[in-house]
Amino acid sequence: MTESKEAWERTQTKTFTKWFNNHLRKKNYPPISDPSTDFESGIKLMQIVNALYDVPIPKHNANPKLRPHKLDNIELALKMVEQAKIKTNFLKHTHLIDHDNKMILGMMWAVILDYAIKGISEEEMTAKEGLLLWCRKKTSGYRDIDPPGVQNFTASFTNGLAFLALIHKHQPQLVEYDSLSKDNAAANLEQAFSLAEQQLGIPRLLDVEDMLVDKPDERSVMTYVSEYFHRFAQQEAKEASARRAAKFLHFIRSTNAMKAAYEQQATELLEWVKAVVSGWEGEHDTDNLDDAQAQVDRLKKFVLEDEPSHQAAKLDLEALYAQVQTQLKVNGRQAYAVSEHLSPDAVEESFHQLYLARQQYARKARDNRFRFIQKEESHLSDDKVAEFKDSFSHFDTVKDGYLLKDEFKAAASSVGVSLKDDELPATYAQVSEGNAEGVGEEAYVRWLTTLSEDRDTAEQVVASFSALADGKQYVTVDGLRQGGLSAEDAEALGQLMPKNEQGELDFTAYVQSEYAQSQPAAATE
């Protein structure tokens, strides 16, 4: 059956209302019950712009009764819309106060497009193309989807397999894809919508019956799919942050193990030297040839066996100390401050004293032996780079070797890097290096490579912990665990990191203490 005008209006009304209410709820604003009437006072429009863009709500009439008062509020709300730079396609005051449902739905779509989908491009068509490309790449190779691949936001999603493939791609443990059938559309859709809501926190913007038509409402499906895009982009970012945090911890464990090994071996060597010297000093002069010869034999055994093996152990100890310091320096960490009595200099000095004691003992043994002789006269993959280049080529529409700002943003989004409107100008200027023609392929690939690579710098480690803390200055052990670290790693960091007065972990201070002072790091909020 073909969906009528009333049907797609109902679908859009339901989907857009759920999307708006999901964001209003985050700021504790009352939900929308009927969008055709709820915008007539202007207050609800003020609230959604504030919830999404943090544009301050101006002083207004909180309970307008008369039409002029409502129009005054709408004027203030539209100024907030303009301040947020949302294109509302000729929206007028009278459209809201006179309950023009078509224009109101258009306004709601403009907000959704700007906030959730325009992150892929400035223009709707490019936004749709970029989101579609993301869907196509994520479902590549999935049975009954590719070939031919996701082609649109209507028929390609009606049997539910595309939704389930997106979930399986990022959370394979949630879906047994091999058991699914394209003929079970209703069951597939219900499973996808339930899993997304219950397991992934994606609001259920669509109902099964919305999709069981010849051509579902494209805007409603795009709105819902954009929730998948943002949820999984966030997941991938946290996984990278968790990996970097784990790598940071594993480096500390490795170097701490080497430090412990050094200290144990240094202690053993020093104790051996002390015992040898003490033993020599405790020997008395001999009074017979057999004891004098035994003294010489003990010295010979020391020179041929004991001393060489311990000199080799000393060389191994010095190499271990150099390895620790080199690992720390190469990775930009604080130098190893070993206790003075276990330092390489202290070990060297102890061996010097051993040498002196051996010389003295050798003289004593020689003298004793000679005495009796006289008496008896006898130490970002090729596939990933190709993906970056493919995205550049795809969005280089005029094939001049450069991406303009909107193309740059769309290309980045297609490989999972979402740029907000407030950070796009600076990022574009940085990557293009002021080139009026735009961003070249080499600069584009180099920028993505820098983002993807694990550089193990203080800045990247702090940024990774900040991502795990959802942008906060401090993090809890539970936050680390929920962000993706293993329980063991989270507990270990909980023991290592300093805490603030609320018992939260100060990861910035801890990372700074581990890296050299020449590599300052700061968390961003």
Coordinates of C-alpha atoms in Angstrom, one line a residue, residues 134 242 261 311 337 400:
W134 CA 28.1 5.5 6.3
A242 CA 39.9 3.0 26.6
A261 CA 63.7 -6.2 38.9
Q311 CA 80.5 -8.9 37.0
A337 CA 64.6 8.2 40.5
D400 CA 40.1 19.3 -8.5

